[in-house]
């Protein structure tokens, strides 16, 4: 059993995130919303975190580390998790993300913009949000209204996807790549201070961003180990 888990850890973790996202969303779509209850806003944050997990899983699939050795399954998982995150298209994300790794913080990097936070986010969103996505989101919203209350759909399906987009951008793109980097920083990436709990909550350890660029073959759930290694070696 232990050997099986070690061999298929990426798939098991991806399945757990998918199951958690789907089951929590299903529960919340049926939940009686009270705007006076702090639990409502806590639920929004939980869904935001799970949405971020979907995208991080799709991201790991782009690096082939969700199902190593099984390219087809890896692509299927990446396509599903990207699609569930506001109908992102894995086939479009894949080449852009690898351009980011090859040309980090240059004019050829689709994730990079030298402007302020808002201009950078606008440029980032323009790279990834498409008209087709907006149409699909609108169609899905209208379909969901046939079964679930509008406020539940907005609070637990739409708002978390928007918040997770900001979360991914802020912790996984803007903070690591903003400003000037030392000439010997070949990845042009900074990294969060060592705090594994905050690193997980904020963006599934992707605040350890230099570590990711240095070893893109590590899945998100091993980045904290690389952080520990680098801190220990200093």
PDB file of C-alpha atoms in Angstrom:
ATOM      1  CA  UNK A   1       0.000   0.000   0.000  1.00  0.00           C
ATOM      2  CA  UNK A   2       2.804   2.387   0.903  1.00  0.00           C
ATOM      3  CA  UNK A   3       4.609   1.596  -2.362  1.00  0.00           C
ATOM      4  CA  UNK A   4       1.388   2.205  -4.312  1.00  0.00           C
ATOM      5  CA  UNK A   5       0.922   5.609  -2.677  1.00  0.00           C
ATOM      6  CA  UNK A   6       4.536   6.575  -3.344  1.00  0.00           C
ATOM      7  CA  UNK A   7       4.230   5.579  -7.001  1.00  0.00           C
ATOM      8  CA  UNK A   8       0.920   7.378  -7.572  1.00  0.00           C
ATOM      9  CA  UNK A   9       1.129  10.269  -5.102  1.00  0.00           C
ATOM     10  CA  UNK A  10       0.536  12.949  -7.737  1.00  0.00           C
ATOM     11  CA  UNK A  11      -2.590  11.247  -9.054  1.00  0.00           C
ATOM     12  CA  UNK A  12      -3.941  10.635  -5.532  1.00  0.00           C
ATOM     13  CA  UNK A  13      -3.404  14.271  -4.502  1.00  0.00           C
ATOM     14  CA  UNK A  14      -4.976  15.521  -7.746  1.00  0.00           C
ATOM     15  CA  UNK A  15      -7.980  13.227  -7.159  1.00  0.00           C
ATOM     16  CA  UNK A  16      -8.281  14.481  -3.559  1.00  0.00           C
ATOM     17  CA  UNK A  17      -8.337  18.114  -4.724  1.00  0.00           C
ATOM     18  CA  UNK A  18     -10.928  17.318  -7.390  1.00  0.00           C
ATOM     19  CA  UNK A  19     -13.069  15.417  -4.900  1.00  0.00           C
ATOM     20  CA  UNK A  20     -12.797  18.169  -2.282  1.00  0.00           C
ATOM     21  CA  UNK A  21     -13.631  20.899  -4.824  1.00  0.00           C
ATOM     22  CA  UNK A  22     -16.636  19.013  -6.206  1.00  0.00           C
ATOM     23  CA  UNK A  23     -18.077  17.819  -2.906  1.00  0.00           C
ATOM     24  CA  UNK A  24     -17.671  21.154  -1.078  1.00  0.00           C
ATOM     25  CA  UNK A  25     -19.145  23.049  -4.022  1.00  0.00           C
ATOM     26  CA  UNK A  26     -22.096  20.630  -4.206  1.00  0.00           C
ATOM     27  CA  UNK A  27     -22.738  21.091  -0.498  1.00  0.00           C
ATOM     28  CA  UNK A  28     -22.486  24.891  -0.682  1.00  0.00           C
ATOM     29  CA  UNK A  29     -24.770  25.152  -3.704  1.00  0.00           C
ATOM     30  CA  UNK A  30     -27.467  23.569  -1.516  1.00  0.00           C
ATOM     31  CA  UNK A  31     -26.579  25.577   1.578  1.00  0.00           C
ATOM     32  CA  UNK A  32     -28.929  28.148   3.084  1.00  0.00           C
ATOM     33  CA  UNK A  33     -26.981  31.391   2.654  1.00  0.00           C
ATOM     34  CA  UNK A  34     -26.987  33.949   5.455  1.00  0.00           C
ATOM     35  CA  UNK A  35     -25.118  37.167   4.708  1.00  0.00           C
ATOM     36  CA  UNK A  36     -24.936  37.844   8.451  1.00  0.00           C
ATOM     37  CA  UNK A  37     -23.064  34.639   9.202  1.00  0.00           C
ATOM     38  CA  UNK A  38     -19.230  34.629   9.173  1.00  0.00           C
ATOM     39  CA  UNK A  39     -19.460  31.008   8.032  1.00  0.00           C
ATOM     40  CA  UNK A  40     -20.665  32.238   4.636  1.00  0.00           C
ATOM     41  CA  UNK A  41     -17.474  34.218   4.077  1.00  0.00           C
ATOM     42  CA  UNK A  42     -15.334  31.425   5.469  1.00  0.00           C
ATOM     43  CA  UNK A  43     -16.975  29.108   2.927  1.00  0.00           C
ATOM     44  CA  UNK A  44     -16.063  31.546   0.142  1.00  0.00           C
ATOM     45  CA  UNK A  45     -12.428  31.444   1.276  1.00  0.00           C
ATOM     46  CA  UNK A  46     -12.436  27.644   1.428  1.00  0.00           C
ATOM     47  CA  UNK A  47     -13.770  27.461  -2.128  1.00  0.00           C
ATOM     48  CA  UNK A  48     -11.191  30.018  -3.237  1.00  0.00           C
ATOM     49  CA  UNK A  49      -8.441  27.804  -1.828  1.00  0.00           C
ATOM     50  CA  UNK A  50      -9.858  24.757  -3.596  1.00  0.00           C
ATOM     51  CA  UNK A  51     -10.097  26.656  -6.890  1.00  0.00           C
ATOM     52  CA  UNK A  52      -6.453  27.584  -6.492  1.00  0.00           C
ATOM     53  CA  UNK A  53      -5.723  23.897  -5.946  1.00  0.00           C
ATOM     54  CA  UNK A  54      -7.418  23.065  -9.241  1.00  0.00           C
ATOM     55  CA  UNK A  55      -5.183  25.458 -11.126  1.00  0.00           C
ATOM     56  CA  UNK A  56      -2.034  24.376  -9.310  1.00  0.00           C
ATOM     57  CA  UNK A  57      -2.873  20.798 -10.306  1.00  0.00           C
ATOM     58  CA  UNK A  58      -3.293  21.866 -13.932  1.00  0.00           C
ATOM     59  CA  UNK A  59       0.013  23.711 -13.641  1.00  0.00           C
ATOM     60  CA  UNK A  60       1.780  20.609 -12.341  1.00  0.00           C
ATOM     61  CA  UNK A  61       0.312  18.654 -15.233  1.00  0.00           C
ATOM     62  CA  UNK A  62       2.001  21.139 -17.586  1.00  0.00           C
ATOM     63  CA  UNK A  63       5.286  20.030 -16.052  1.00  0.00           C
ATOM     64  CA  UNK A  64       4.351  16.357 -16.349  1.00  0.00           C
ATOM     65  CA  UNK A  65       4.497  15.682 -12.609  1.00  0.00           C
ATOM     66  CA  UNK A  66       0.890  14.750 -11.804  1.00  0.00           C
ATOM     67  CA  UNK A  67       1.134  11.373 -13.509  1.00  0.00           C
ATOM     68  CA  UNK A  68       4.826  10.895 -14.350  1.00  0.00           C
ATOM     69  CA  UNK A  69       5.348   8.274 -16.995  1.00  0.00           C
ATOM     70  CA  UNK A  70       1.765   8.486 -18.241  1.00  0.00           C
ATOM     71  CA  UNK A  71       1.589  11.509 -20.543  1.00  0.00           C
ATOM     72  CA  UNK A  72      -1.996  10.842 -21.626  1.00  0.00           C
ATOM     73  CA  UNK A  73      -3.360  10.616 -18.077  1.00  0.00           C
ATOM     74  CA  UNK A  74      -1.297  13.642 -17.103  1.00  0.00           C
ATOM     75  CA  UNK A  75      -2.889  15.653 -19.946  1.00  0.00           C
ATOM     76  CA  UNK A  76      -6.392  14.414 -19.082  1.00  0.00           C
ATOM     77  CA  UNK A  77      -6.022  15.506 -15.447  1.00  0.00           C
ATOM     78  CA  UNK A  78      -4.594  18.855 -16.540  1.00  0.00           C
ATOM     79  CA  UNK A  79      -7.423  19.403 -19.014  1.00  0.00           C
ATOM     80  CA  UNK A  80     -10.113  18.574 -16.444  1.00  0.00           C
ATOM     81  CA  UNK A  81      -8.677  20.724 -13.651  1.00  0.00           C
ATOM     82  CA  UNK A  82      -8.007  23.674 -15.954  1.00  0.00           C
ATOM     83  CA  UNK A  83     -11.510  23.396 -17.435  1.00  0.00           C
ATOM     84  CA  UNK A  84     -13.204  23.323 -14.042  1.00  0.00           C
ATOM     85  CA  UNK A  85     -11.409  26.565 -13.224  1.00  0.00           C
ATOM     86  CA  UNK A  86     -13.633  28.917 -15.228  1.00  0.00           C
ATOM     87  CA  UNK A  87     -13.292  26.926 -18.481  1.00  0.00           C
ATOM     88  CA  UNK A  88      -9.570  27.496 -18.931  1.00  0.00           C
ATOM     89  CA  UNK A  89      -8.234  25.564 -21.911  1.00  0.00           C
ATOM     90  CA  UNK A  90      -5.223  23.435 -21.039  1.00  0.00           C
ATOM     91  CA  UNK A  91      -4.022  23.338 -24.648  1.00  0.00           C
ATOM     92  CA  UNK A  92      -3.751  27.128 -24.617  1.00  0.00           C
ATOM     93  CA  UNK A  93      -2.210  27.409 -21.154  1.00  0.00           C
ATOM     94  CA  UNK A  94       0.507  24.823 -21.782  1.00  0.00           C
ATOM     95  CA  UNK A  95       2.622  26.652 -24.396  1.00  0.00           C
ATOM     96  CA  UNK A  96       2.233  30.012 -22.628  1.00  0.00           C
ATOM     97  CA  UNK A  97       3.437  28.590 -19.354  1.00  0.00           C
ATOM     98  CA  UNK A  98       6.514  27.059 -20.944  1.00  0.00           C
ATOM     99  CA  UNK A  99       7.249  30.382 -22.640  1.00  0.00           C
ATOM    100  CA  UNK A 100       7.195  31.895 -19.155  1.00  0.00           C
ATOM    101  CA  UNK A 101       9.808  29.409 -17.967  1.00  0.00           C
ATOM    102  CA  UNK A 102      12.026  29.828 -21.022  1.00  0.00           C
ATOM    103  CA  UNK A 103      11.883  33.635 -21.139  1.00  0.00           C
ATOM    104  CA  UNK A 104      11.110  34.599 -17.547  1.00  0.00           C
ATOM    105  CA  UNK A 105      10.723  38.345 -16.902  1.00  0.00           C
ATOM    106  CA  UNK A 106      11.423  39.345 -20.525  1.00  0.00           C
ATOM    107  CA  UNK A 107       9.286  40.741 -23.345  1.00  0.00           C
ATOM    108  CA  UNK A 108       8.686  37.166 -24.502  1.00  0.00           C
ATOM    109  CA  UNK A 109       7.254  36.145 -21.131  1.00  0.00           C
ATOM    110  CA  UNK A 110       3.428  36.191 -21.376  1.00  0.00           C
ATOM    111  CA  UNK A 111       3.146  36.416 -17.570  1.00  0.00           C
ATOM    112  CA  UNK A 112       5.438  39.413 -17.166  1.00  0.00           C
ATOM    113  CA  UNK A 113       4.710  43.140 -17.316  1.00  0.00           C
ATOM    114  CA  UNK A 114       6.902  45.904 -15.998  1.00  0.00           C
ATOM    115  CA  UNK A 115       4.048  48.182 -14.971  1.00  0.00           C
ATOM    116  CA  UNK A 116       2.319  48.608 -11.629  1.00  0.00           C
ATOM    117  CA  UNK A 117       0.141  45.929 -10.029  1.00  0.00           C
ATOM    118  CA  UNK A 118      -3.074  46.884 -11.860  1.00  0.00           C
ATOM    119  CA  UNK A 119      -1.473  47.251 -15.299  1.00  0.00           C
ATOM    120  CA  UNK A 120       0.353  43.981 -14.763  1.00  0.00           C
ATOM    121  CA  UNK A 121      -2.817  42.177 -13.730  1.00  0.00           C
ATOM    122  CA  UNK A 122      -4.707  43.599 -16.733  1.00  0.00           C
ATOM    123  CA  UNK A 123      -1.969  42.360 -19.055  1.00  0.00           C
ATOM    124  CA  UNK A 124      -1.928  38.984 -17.277  1.00  0.00           C
ATOM    125  CA  UNK A 125      -5.715  38.617 -17.547  1.00  0.00           C
ATOM    126  CA  UNK A 126      -5.629  39.625 -21.212  1.00  0.00           C
ATOM    127  CA  UNK A 127      -3.202  36.790 -21.892  1.00  0.00           C
ATOM    128  CA  UNK A 128      -5.419  34.120 -20.376  1.00  0.00           C
ATOM    129  CA  UNK A 129      -9.087  35.171 -20.311  1.00  0.00           C
ATOM    130  CA  UNK A 130     -10.881  34.629 -23.618  1.00  0.00           C
ATOM    131  CA  UNK A 131     -14.269  35.546 -25.055  1.00  0.00           C
ATOM    132  CA  UNK A 132     -15.121  31.847 -25.322  1.00  0.00           C
ATOM    133  CA  UNK A 133     -14.506  31.439 -21.585  1.00  0.00           C
ATOM    134  CA  UNK A 134     -16.838  34.339 -20.828  1.00  0.00           C
ATOM    135  CA  UNK A 135     -19.557  32.839 -23.046  1.00  0.00           C
ATOM    136  CA  UNK A 136     -19.179  29.413 -21.415  1.00  0.00           C
ATOM    137  CA  UNK A 137     -19.274  30.935 -17.931  1.00  0.00           C
ATOM    138  CA  UNK A 138     -22.452  32.831 -18.824  1.00  0.00           C
ATOM    139  CA  UNK A 139     -24.078  29.719 -20.266  1.00  0.00           C
ATOM    140  CA  UNK A 140     -23.089  27.620 -17.246  1.00  0.00           C
ATOM    141  CA  UNK A 141     -24.420  30.292 -14.870  1.00  0.00           C
ATOM    142  CA  UNK A 142     -27.803  30.242 -16.582  1.00  0.00           C
ATOM    143  CA  UNK A 143     -27.915  26.445 -16.530  1.00  0.00           C
ATOM    144  CA  UNK A 144     -27.005  26.281 -12.848  1.00  0.00           C
ATOM    145  CA  UNK A 145     -29.887  28.639 -12.061  1.00  0.00           C
ATOM    146  CA  UNK A 146     -32.269  25.873 -13.086  1.00  0.00           C
ATOM    147  CA  UNK A 147     -31.258  23.914  -9.970  1.00  0.00           C
ATOM    148  CA  UNK A 148     -29.574  26.233  -7.493  1.00  0.00           C
ATOM    149  CA  UNK A 149     -30.225  29.694  -5.967  1.00  0.00           C
ATOM    150  CA  UNK A 150     -28.482  32.624  -7.668  1.00  0.00           C
ATOM    151  CA  UNK A 151     -26.738  33.786  -4.515  1.00  0.00           C
ATOM    152  CA  UNK A 152     -25.187  30.341  -3.991  1.00  0.00           C
ATOM    153  CA  UNK A 153     -23.931  30.213  -7.574  1.00  0.00           C
ATOM    154  CA  UNK A 154     -22.409  33.680  -7.337  1.00  0.00           C
ATOM    155  CA  UNK A 155     -20.902  33.261  -3.866  1.00  0.00           C
ATOM    156  CA  UNK A 156     -19.509  29.749  -4.154  1.00  0.00           C
ATOM    157  CA  UNK A 157     -18.958  29.152  -7.874  1.00  0.00           C
ATOM    158  CA  UNK A 158     -18.182  32.539  -9.424  1.00  0.00           C
ATOM    159  CA  UNK A 159     -16.606  34.695  -6.699  1.00  0.00           C
ATOM    160  CA  UNK A 160     -14.046  32.055  -5.592  1.00  0.00           C
ATOM    161  CA  UNK A 161     -12.840  31.643  -9.184  1.00  0.00           C
ATOM    162  CA  UNK A 162     -12.258  35.415  -9.413  1.00  0.00           C
ATOM    163  CA  UNK A 163     -10.533  35.568  -6.015  1.00  0.00           C
ATOM    164  CA  UNK A 164      -8.361  32.554  -6.869  1.00  0.00           C
ATOM    165  CA  UNK A 165      -7.271  34.281 -10.083  1.00  0.00           C
ATOM    166  CA  UNK A 166      -6.057  37.247  -8.026  1.00  0.00           C
ATOM    167  CA  UNK A 167      -4.460  34.885  -5.527  1.00  0.00           C
ATOM    168  CA  UNK A 168      -2.562  32.973  -8.206  1.00  0.00           C
ATOM    169  CA  UNK A 169      -1.451  36.186  -9.881  1.00  0.00           C
ATOM    170  CA  UNK A 170      -0.362  37.932  -6.689  1.00  0.00           C
ATOM    171  CA  UNK A 171       1.514  35.097  -4.995  1.00  0.00           C
ATOM    172  CA  UNK A 172       2.586  33.118  -8.055  1.00  0.00           C
ATOM    173  CA  UNK A 173       3.470  35.862 -10.552  1.00  0.00           C
ATOM    174  CA  UNK A 174       3.542  39.415  -9.227  1.00  0.00           C
ATOM    175  CA  UNK A 175       5.401  38.996  -5.919  1.00  0.00           C
ATOM    176  CA  UNK A 176       8.081  36.593  -7.213  1.00  0.00           C
ATOM    177  CA  UNK A 177       8.895  38.477 -10.425  1.00  0.00           C
ATOM    178  CA  UNK A 178       8.400  42.170  -9.600  1.00  0.00           C
ATOM    179  CA  UNK A 179      11.313  44.558  -9.256  1.00  0.00           C
ATOM    180  CA  UNK A 180      14.977  44.063  -9.995  1.00  0.00           C
ATOM    181  CA  UNK A 181      16.789  40.813  -9.307  1.00  0.00           C
ATOM    182  CA  UNK A 182      20.449  40.188  -8.670  1.00  0.00           C
ATOM    183  CA  UNK A 183      22.507  39.510 -11.839  1.00  0.00           C
ATOM    184  CA  UNK A 184      23.300  35.993 -10.621  1.00  0.00           C
ATOM    185  CA  UNK A 185      19.592  35.216 -10.133  1.00  0.00           C
ATOM    186  CA  UNK A 186      19.181  33.315 -13.383  1.00  0.00           C
ATOM    187  CA  UNK A 187      15.484  32.646 -12.745  1.00  0.00           C
ATOM    188  CA  UNK A 188      14.688  36.317 -12.038  1.00  0.00           C
ATOM    189  CA  UNK A 189      12.479  35.077  -9.232  1.00  0.00           C
ATOM    190  CA  UNK A 190      12.286  35.825  -5.539  1.00  0.00           C
ATOM    191  CA  UNK A 191      10.944  33.501  -2.853  1.00  0.00           C
ATOM    192  CA  UNK A 192       8.871  33.744   0.309  1.00  0.00           C
ATOM    193  CA  UNK A 193      10.466  33.436   3.704  1.00  0.00           C
ATOM    194  CA  UNK A 194      10.341  29.912   5.112  1.00  0.00           C
ATOM    195  CA  UNK A 195       6.876  29.473   6.608  1.00  0.00           C
ATOM    196  CA  UNK A 196       5.301  26.287   5.301  1.00  0.00           C
ATOM    197  CA  UNK A 197       1.826  26.897   6.736  1.00  0.00           C
ATOM    198  CA  UNK A 198       1.548  30.356   5.173  1.00  0.00           C
ATOM    199  CA  UNK A 199       3.153  29.147   1.953  1.00  0.00           C
ATOM    200  CA  UNK A 200       0.518  26.418   1.632  1.00  0.00           C
ATOM    201  CA  UNK A 201      -2.436  28.641   2.532  1.00  0.00           C
ATOM    202  CA  UNK A 202      -1.334  31.501   0.307  1.00  0.00           C
ATOM    203  CA  UNK A 203      -0.667  29.519  -2.869  1.00  0.00           C
ATOM    204  CA  UNK A 204       0.164  25.829  -2.382  1.00  0.00           C
ATOM    205  CA  UNK A 205       3.861  26.575  -1.782  1.00  0.00           C
ATOM    206  CA  UNK A 206       4.215  28.594  -4.984  1.00  0.00           C
ATOM    207  CA  UNK A 207       5.490  31.527  -2.987  1.00  0.00           C
ATOM    208  CA  UNK A 208       8.628  29.367  -2.933  1.00  0.00           C
ATOM    209  CA  UNK A 209       8.945  30.487  -6.505  1.00  0.00           C
ATOM    210  CA  UNK A 210      12.676  30.511  -7.055  1.00  0.00           C
ATOM    211  CA  UNK A 211      12.609  26.887  -5.938  1.00  0.00           C
ATOM    212  CA  UNK A 212       9.947  26.106  -8.541  1.00  0.00           C
ATOM    213  CA  UNK A 213      11.883  27.741 -11.386  1.00  0.00           C
ATOM    214  CA  UNK A 214      15.079  26.053 -10.274  1.00  0.00           C
ATOM    215  CA  UNK A 215      13.456  22.613 -10.139  1.00  0.00           C
ATOM    216  CA  UNK A 216      10.260  22.694 -12.250  1.00  0.00           C
ATOM    217  CA  UNK A 217      10.109  18.902 -12.118  1.00  0.00           C
ATOM    218  CA  UNK A 218       9.127  19.027  -8.433  1.00  0.00           C
ATOM    219  CA  UNK A 219       5.363  18.836  -7.763  1.00  0.00           C
ATOM    220  CA  UNK A 220       3.830  21.556  -5.597  1.00  0.00           C
ATOM    221  CA  UNK A 221       3.733  19.308  -2.546  1.00  0.00           C
ATOM    222  CA  UNK A 222       7.529  18.841  -2.601  1.00  0.00           C
ATOM    223  CA  UNK A 223       8.508  22.502  -2.893  1.00  0.00           C
ATOM    224  CA  UNK A 224       8.630  22.929   0.876  1.00  0.00           C
ATOM    225  CA  UNK A 225      11.292  20.187   1.015  1.00  0.00           C
ATOM    226  CA  UNK A 226      13.422  22.072  -1.493  1.00  0.00           C
ATOM    227  CA  UNK A 227      12.935  25.233   0.560  1.00  0.00           C
ATOM    228  CA  UNK A 228      14.164  23.370   3.649  1.00  0.00           C
ATOM    229  CA  UNK A 229      17.177  22.075   1.745  1.00  0.00           C
ATOM    230  CA  UNK A 230      18.208  25.509   0.505  1.00  0.00           C
ATOM    231  CA  UNK A 231      17.775  27.106   3.914  1.00  0.00           C
ATOM    232  CA  UNK A 232      19.814  24.326   5.539  1.00  0.00           C
ATOM    233  CA  UNK A 233      22.606  24.651   2.935  1.00  0.00           C
ATOM    234  CA  UNK A 234      23.092  28.383   3.546  1.00  0.00           C
TER     235      UNK A 234
END
